[in-house]
Amino acid sequence: MPDVLEIDNVEQLALQRPWWNRLLSQTPNATFFHTLDWLEVYWRHFGHDQKLRVLVVLSDGEPTGIVPLAVRREPTRVGRVSVLGYPLSDWGSFFGPIGPEPMATLAAGLTHVRQSRRDWDLLDLRYIDAAGTDRGCTPRAMRMAGFSPQKQTWARVALIDLAGTWEEYWQSRPSKWRSNVGRCRRRLSELGRVTYLRYRPRGDAYGDGDPRWDLYDASVHLAQDSWQGSSSTGTTLSHTSVQPFLRDAHGVAAALGNLDLNLLMVDDRPAAFSYNYQRDGWISGLRMGFDPTLAAYGPGTVLQAMIVEDSFCRGDRVYDLGVGSLECKQRWQTGVVASHRYTHFPLADLRADLLRAKRWFQNRFYGSEYAQYEVKP
């Protein structure tokens, strides 16, 4: 059996950066959220009421895989429970172990969890791309470690497959929608010169890690002026509860070459923004917004069309439009993929038994596609 080193603080974790980065380069469909740099920023802002449990799997003393985990208290209908799972907190769509052998890494890490003192009420691994990258690794690894996973849909994610050409993709869209986009472009151009700016720095390693705070601030100001400015969810680009975190993450994303910031300008005036992260051609959509005074001209629609066309030209692979609001993404998406959760409920635990019964009821009467979730830091 491989050895497992458990790390419970980010300072010690920083010593593993060379190994983390090496293993990250071998991780299929890794995103910005898989980077140690993102975890460090996230933990600095939201780790105060969580417990870090990063499991480094070793073979002959060298790391072969990493399982980032954390214990956090979450409200449920049977009271607050301690949940052991991935520290993603719904910022991204998919997650999993770091390294080229996810099942072996996860099995070794979870065996270590099984043999350690239990500081959690539920083991709940969410954001699993069951039909894609994961391919059954998570449930098999959980069983190998002695756990009994129960599967449930966690969220539904709209994706654009960027294989092929822009022309092929665009012709596959409804003709009425194509006409609407063209009409919005013409009407917007009547207001002034329309310019599309996509800022995607290569990163500090290439001497190209400028965060371009002017572009970031323009996006935040647009978010404040749009419906996001009055949103109470705490997840918008301009919301006070997450603004410091997103600002720090912006600097890190630029330094890593994982930033994808898009602005639509009308006579040098910001009209719409789309703020994303990207890594190796996988775009993770985060937030969009537009000037509400231009709503009748569809600046957000025009910007989205320009982003997708440019992504085809750049050779990007996938545009993850994110969870929720699937109706407004329907015209753009080429498919919807479910992210899943695999939960182990410990035996002889009252709260776990009640939650297991609730899950059974949901699956029995609503099907396994039923899941309740809320985006929270």
XYZ file of N, CA and C in Angstrom, residues 146-291:
438
model
N -13.541 0.918 1.575
C -14.468 0.423 2.594
C -15.679 1.290 2.821
N -15.930 2.249 1.929
C -17.102 3.105 2.050
C -18.214 2.614 1.118
N -19.433 3.068 1.406
C -20.597 2.668 0.604
C -21.189 3.909 -0.057
N -20.792 4.210 -1.290
C -21.228 5.458 -1.926
C -22.661 5.395 -2.432
N -23.399 6.468 -2.218
C -24.710 6.654 -2.816
C -24.619 7.804 -3.799
N -25.081 7.582 -5.015
C -24.946 8.564 -6.091
C -26.185 9.439 -6.204
N -25.959 10.722 -6.473
C -27.054 11.655 -6.726
C -26.539 12.792 -7.589
N -27.390 13.309 -8.449
C -27.008 14.470 -9.231
C -26.828 15.668 -8.316
N -25.736 16.383 -8.508
C -25.481 17.588 -7.713
C -25.923 18.844 -8.473
N -25.596 18.924 -9.742
C -25.970 20.089 -10.552
C -25.947 19.693 -12.015
N -26.504 20.563 -12.845
C -26.477 20.350 -14.287
C -25.721 21.514 -14.921
N -24.785 21.170 -15.793
C -23.828 22.132 -16.322
C -23.995 22.249 -17.837
N -24.164 23.465 -18.319
C -24.259 23.711 -19.752
C -22.854 23.864 -20.335
N -22.576 23.131 -21.408
C -21.260 23.157 -22.045
C -21.386 23.470 -23.534
N -20.338 24.085 -24.070
C -20.203 24.224 -25.514
C -18.972 23.431 -25.925
N -19.176 22.399 -26.722
C -18.070 21.621 -27.278
C -17.500 22.413 -28.447
N -16.233 22.818 -28.322
C -15.613 23.686 -29.321
C -14.869 22.920 -30.411
N -15.171 21.628 -30.536
C -14.599 20.864 -31.649
C -15.255 21.307 -32.956
N -14.537 21.180 -34.045
C -15.075 21.592 -35.332
C -14.783 23.056 -35.603
N -15.664 23.702 -36.366
C -15.449 25.094 -36.759
C -16.586 25.971 -36.251
N -16.318 27.263 -36.210
C -17.337 28.226 -35.822
C -18.516 28.164 -36.798
N -18.247 28.044 -38.066
C -19.322 28.020 -39.060
C -20.253 26.828 -38.829
N -19.654 25.665 -38.542
C -20.485 24.485 -38.279
C -21.326 24.685 -37.024
N -20.699 25.220 -35.985
C -21.424 25.465 -34.735
C -22.550 26.463 -34.959
N -22.227 27.580 -35.637
C -23.209 28.648 -35.790
C -24.397 28.195 -36.629
N -24.148 27.376 -37.643
C -25.245 26.865 -38.460
C -26.117 25.875 -37.694
N -25.578 25.328 -36.609
C -26.366 24.388 -35.795
C -27.307 25.107 -34.829
N -27.157 26.420 -34.706
C -28.044 27.202 -33.837
C -29.355 27.486 -34.573
N -30.454 27.685 -33.843
C -31.731 27.989 -34.505
C -31.628 29.251 -35.356
N -32.223 29.207 -36.527
C -32.117 30.339 -37.456
C -32.707 31.614 -36.852
N -33.767 31.480 -36.091
C -34.374 32.652 -35.460
C -33.407 33.295 -34.480
N -32.640 32.468 -33.782
C -31.679 32.990 -32.820
C -30.514 33.662 -33.547
N -30.054 33.072 -34.618
C -28.973 33.684 -35.387
C -29.398 35.057 -35.906
N -30.628 35.140 -36.346
C -31.140 36.427 -36.841
C -31.213 37.445 -35.712
N -31.594 36.998 -34.536
C -31.687 37.899 -33.389
C -30.312 38.440 -33.009
N -29.296 37.572 -33.020
C -27.940 38.012 -32.698
C -27.455 39.028 -33.733
N -27.699 38.754 -35.007
C -27.310 39.685 -36.055
C -27.995 41.035 -35.904
N -29.261 41.002 -35.538
C -30.001 42.249 -35.344
C -29.429 43.054 -34.172
N -29.079 42.351 -33.088
C -28.484 43.031 -31.930
C -27.145 43.673 -32.313
N -26.364 42.969 -33.116
C -25.071 43.527 -33.546
C -25.275 44.807 -34.355
N -26.225 44.780 -35.258
C -26.462 45.961 -36.100
C -26.959 47.133 -35.267
N -27.894 46.868 -34.371
C -28.446 47.949 -33.560
C -27.384 48.529 -32.635
N -26.526 47.656 -32.092
C -25.481 48.135 -31.195
C -24.462 48.990 -31.953
N -24.164 48.593 -33.186
C -23.189 49.348 -33.982
C -23.727 50.715 -34.374
N -25.032 50.881 -34.361
C -25.612 52.183 -34.670
C -25.351 53.201 -33.562
N -25.016 52.696 -32.363
C -24.736 53.590 -31.244
C -23.311 54.118 -31.269
N -22.432 53.429 -31.968
C -21.037 53.849 -32.006
C -20.143 52.686 -32.418
N -18.857 52.881 -32.288
C -17.877 51.862 -32.673
C -17.869 50.737 -31.642
N -18.130 49.522 -32.091
C -18.187 48.346 -31.207
C -16.836 47.635 -31.239
N -16.259 47.419 -30.063
C -14.953 46.773 -29.953
C -15.036 45.620 -28.968
N -14.452 44.508 -29.346
C -14.387 43.343 -28.459
C -12.950 43.164 -27.985
N -12.768 43.112 -26.671
C -11.451 42.921 -26.084
C -11.437 41.638 -25.271
N -10.523 40.754 -25.600
C -10.347 39.530 -24.811
C -8.941 39.541 -24.239
N -8.874 39.544 -22.907
C -7.566 39.600 -22.257
C -7.257 38.237 -21.648
N -6.230 37.599 -22.204
C -5.832 36.270 -21.757
C -4.302 36.229 -21.674
N -3.723 36.732 -20.572
C -2.261 36.762 -20.453
C -1.690 35.350 -20.356
N -0.442 35.179 -20.776
C 0.199 33.860 -20.756
C 0.739 33.503 -19.373
N 0.934 34.497 -18.503
C 1.389 34.217 -17.146
C 2.804 34.685 -16.881
N 3.150 34.714 -15.591
C 4.475 35.186 -15.181
C 5.603 34.369 -15.793
N 5.377 33.093 -16.001
C 6.427 32.231 -16.551
C 6.872 32.699 -17.937
N 6.009 33.471 -18.607
C 6.330 33.982 -19.939
C 6.527 35.504 -19.913
N 6.652 36.064 -18.710
C 6.795 37.505 -18.598
C 5.547 38.258 -18.990
N 4.375 37.610 -18.839
C 3.112 38.188 -19.302
C 2.020 37.915 -18.264
N 2.206 38.484 -17.061
C 1.241 38.231 -15.995
C 0.562 39.474 -15.469
N 0.515 40.534 -16.265
C -0.123 41.781 -15.850
C -1.615 41.541 -15.593
N -2.115 41.835 -14.384
C -3.539 41.602 -14.090
C -4.490 42.530 -14.842
N -3.956 43.650 -15.365
C -4.802 44.652 -16.015
C -5.988 45.010 -15.122
N -5.662 45.644 -14.016
C -6.693 45.993 -13.044
C -7.722 46.944 -13.637
N -7.344 47.706 -14.651
C -8.305 48.599 -15.282
C -9.448 47.815 -15.914
N -9.118 46.683 -16.539
C -10.153 45.848 -17.155
C -10.997 45.149 -16.090
N -10.333 44.702 -15.035
C -11.067 44.047 -13.951
C -12.040 45.031 -13.296
N -11.555 46.231 -13.003
C -12.414 47.227 -12.361
C -13.580 47.620 -13.261
N -13.351 47.665 -14.559
C -14.446 47.965 -15.483
C -15.528 46.886 -15.397
N -15.106 45.632 -15.262
C -16.068 44.536 -15.128
C -16.843 44.643 -13.825
N -16.143 44.954 -12.740
C -16.797 45.098 -11.443
C -17.808 46.236 -11.477
N -17.461 47.350 -12.094
C -18.379 48.484 -12.180
C -19.615 48.124 -12.990
N -19.432 47.364 -14.060
C -20.591 46.903 -14.821
C -21.475 45.999 -13.977
N -20.844 45.118 -13.190
C -21.610 44.226 -12.319
C -22.397 45.021 -11.290
N -21.789 46.066 -10.742
C -22.472 46.903 -9.755
C -23.674 47.615 -10.357
N -23.539 48.031 -11.610
C -24.628 48.770 -12.266
C -25.739 47.857 -12.760
N -25.426 46.563 -12.943
C -26.417 45.624 -13.464
C -27.235 45.027 -12.309
N -28.029 44.023 -12.620
C -28.834 43.359 -11.595
C -27.969 42.764 -10.490
N -26.688 42.476 -10.807
C -25.813 41.873 -9.821
C -25.558 42.803 -8.640
N -25.671 44.121 -8.887
C -25.415 45.075 -7.820
C -26.400 44.966 -6.681
N -27.615 44.500 -6.969
C -28.634 44.358 -5.926
C -28.855 42.911 -5.520
N -28.044 41.998 -6.063
C -28.205 40.588 -5.725
C -27.795 40.329 -4.284
N -28.528 39.420 -3.636
C -28.235 39.083 -2.235
C -27.618 37.704 -2.089
N -27.226 37.077 -3.209
C -26.689 35.715 -3.134
C -25.275 35.687 -2.575
N -24.558 36.793 -2.684
C -23.184 36.826 -2.184
C -22.184 36.182 -3.116
N -22.541 35.993 -4.374
C -21.640 35.314 -5.302
C -21.318 36.146 -6.535
N -21.885 37.345 -6.655
C -21.641 38.144 -7.850
C -20.269 38.814 -7.763
N -19.799 39.274 -8.917
C -18.454 39.843 -9.002
C -18.286 41.060 -8.100
N -19.382 41.772 -7.840
C -19.302 43.018 -7.084
C -19.770 42.888 -5.635
N -20.199 41.715 -5.219
C -20.758 41.566 -3.870
C -19.669 41.701 -2.820
N -19.963 42.449 -1.771
C -18.944 42.758 -0.767
C -18.392 41.523 -0.056
N -19.193 40.463 0.057
C -18.738 39.284 0.796
C -17.702 38.466 0.031
N -17.649 38.621 -1.294
C -16.690 37.844 -2.092
C -15.757 38.720 -2.922
N -15.988 40.029 -2.940
C -15.179 40.891 -3.794
C -13.685 40.825 -3.468
N -13.282 40.849 -2.182
C -11.845 40.732 -1.895
C -11.258 39.399 -2.356
N -12.015 38.323 -2.195
C -11.560 37.011 -2.644
C -11.385 36.964 -4.155
N -12.387 37.432 -4.890
C -12.311 37.390 -6.355
C -11.210 38.300 -6.874
N -10.966 39.399 -6.185
C -9.887 40.304 -6.612
C -8.528 39.626 -6.437
N -8.327 38.959 -5.297
C -7.070 38.239 -5.093
C -6.930 37.092 -6.090
N -8.039 36.386 -6.350
C -8.003 35.276 -7.307
C -7.680 35.789 -8.710
N -8.128 36.993 -9.021
C -7.844 37.584 -10.332
C -6.336 37.752 -10.539
N -5.663 38.289 -9.520
C -4.217 38.464 -9.628
C -3.494 37.151 -9.804
N -3.943 36.120 -9.080
C -3.322 34.800 -9.180
C -3.579 34.184 -10.553
N -4.819 34.318 -11.059
C -5.155 33.750 -12.366
C -4.317 34.387 -13.471
N -4.111 35.696 -13.384
C -3.284 36.378 -14.381
C -1.842 35.884 -14.311
N -1.318 35.724 -13.079
C 0.070 35.274 -12.905
C 0.277 33.868 -13.448
N -0.765 33.018 -13.350
C -0.662 31.639 -13.830
C -0.980 31.505 -15.321
N -1.516 32.545 -15.917
C -1.969 32.427 -17.303
C -3.302 31.718 -17.400
N -4.125 31.822 -16.363
C -5.428 31.143 -16.317
C -6.602 32.120 -16.375
N -6.336 33.360 -16.769
C -7.378 34.380 -16.807
C -7.994 34.475 -18.200
N -9.301 34.724 -18.242
C -9.995 34.945 -19.508
C -11.038 36.025 -19.279
N -10.670 37.276 -19.521
C -11.544 38.421 -19.265
C -11.986 39.018 -20.593
N -13.286 39.205 -20.727
C -13.860 39.679 -21.982
C -14.677 40.942 -21.750
N -14.439 41.951 -22.581
C -15.177 43.212 -22.504
C -15.683 43.605 -23.890
N -16.918 44.075 -23.922
C -17.479 44.655 -25.136
C -17.587 46.155 -24.905
N -17.012 46.939 -25.823
C -16.973 48.392 -25.688
C -17.780 49.032 -26.812
N -18.483 50.098 -26.482
C -19.153 50.927 -27.482
C -18.578 52.333 -27.345
N -17.816 52.756 -28.344
C -17.105 54.036 -28.274
C -16.287 54.139 -26.987
N -15.519 53.094 -26.699
C -14.628 53.026 -25.539
C -15.364 53.035 -24.202
N -16.662 52.822 -24.226
C -17.449 52.726 -22.996
C -17.816 51.261 -22.772
N -17.476 50.694 -21.600
C -17.814 49.285 -21.348
C -19.318 49.049 -21.433
N -19.703 48.067 -22.235
C -21.121 47.762 -22.423
C -21.494 46.409 -21.835
N -20.552 45.447 -21.816
C -20.827 44.115 -21.274
C -19.503 43.449 -20.931
N -19.556 42.505 -19.990
C -18.360 41.763 -19.623
C -18.696 40.289 -19.444
N -17.682 39.480 -19.613
C -17.764 38.059 -19.270
C -16.448 37.706 -18.604
N -16.539 37.317 -17.343
C -15.330 37.045 -16.565
C -15.195 35.540 -16.368
N -14.087 34.992 -16.885
C -13.881 33.550 -16.866
C -12.458 33.215 -16.440
N -12.241 31.938 -16.158
C -10.898 31.385 -16.031
C -10.712 30.392 -17.178
N -9.458 30.113 -17.511
C -9.206 29.126 -18.558
C -7.890 28.408 -18.260
N -7.851 27.160 -18.675
C -6.622 26.374 -18.554
C -6.623 25.308 -19.632
N -5.585 25.309 -20.455
C -5.426 24.299 -21.507
C -6.676 24.158 -22.374
N -7.288 25.295 -22.718
C -8.426 25.259 -23.622
C -9.751 24.942 -22.970
N -9.774 24.796 -21.648
C -11.042 24.582 -20.926
C -11.404 25.908 -20.270
N -12.495 26.523 -20.722
C -12.939 27.813 -20.195
C -13.983 27.570 -19.107
N -13.744 28.143 -17.947
C -14.691 28.043 -16.828
C -15.399 29.380 -16.690
N -16.645 29.445 -17.156
C -17.409 30.682 -17.061
C -17.742 31.003 -15.620
N -17.484 32.238 -15.210
C -17.736 32.610 -13.824
C -18.908 33.584 -13.716
N -18.774 34.780 -14.318
C -19.828 35.779 -14.201
C -19.940 36.587 -15.498
N -21.174 37.048 -15.790
C -21.431 37.926 -16.929
C -22.301 39.083 -16.474
N -22.232 40.193 -17.205
C -23.082 41.332 -16.902
C -23.021 42.345 -18.024
N -23.947 43.309 -17.998
C -23.964 44.324 -19.050
C -24.576 45.610 -18.495
N -24.347 46.686 -19.220
C -24.883 47.989 -18.868
C -26.403 47.944 -19.030
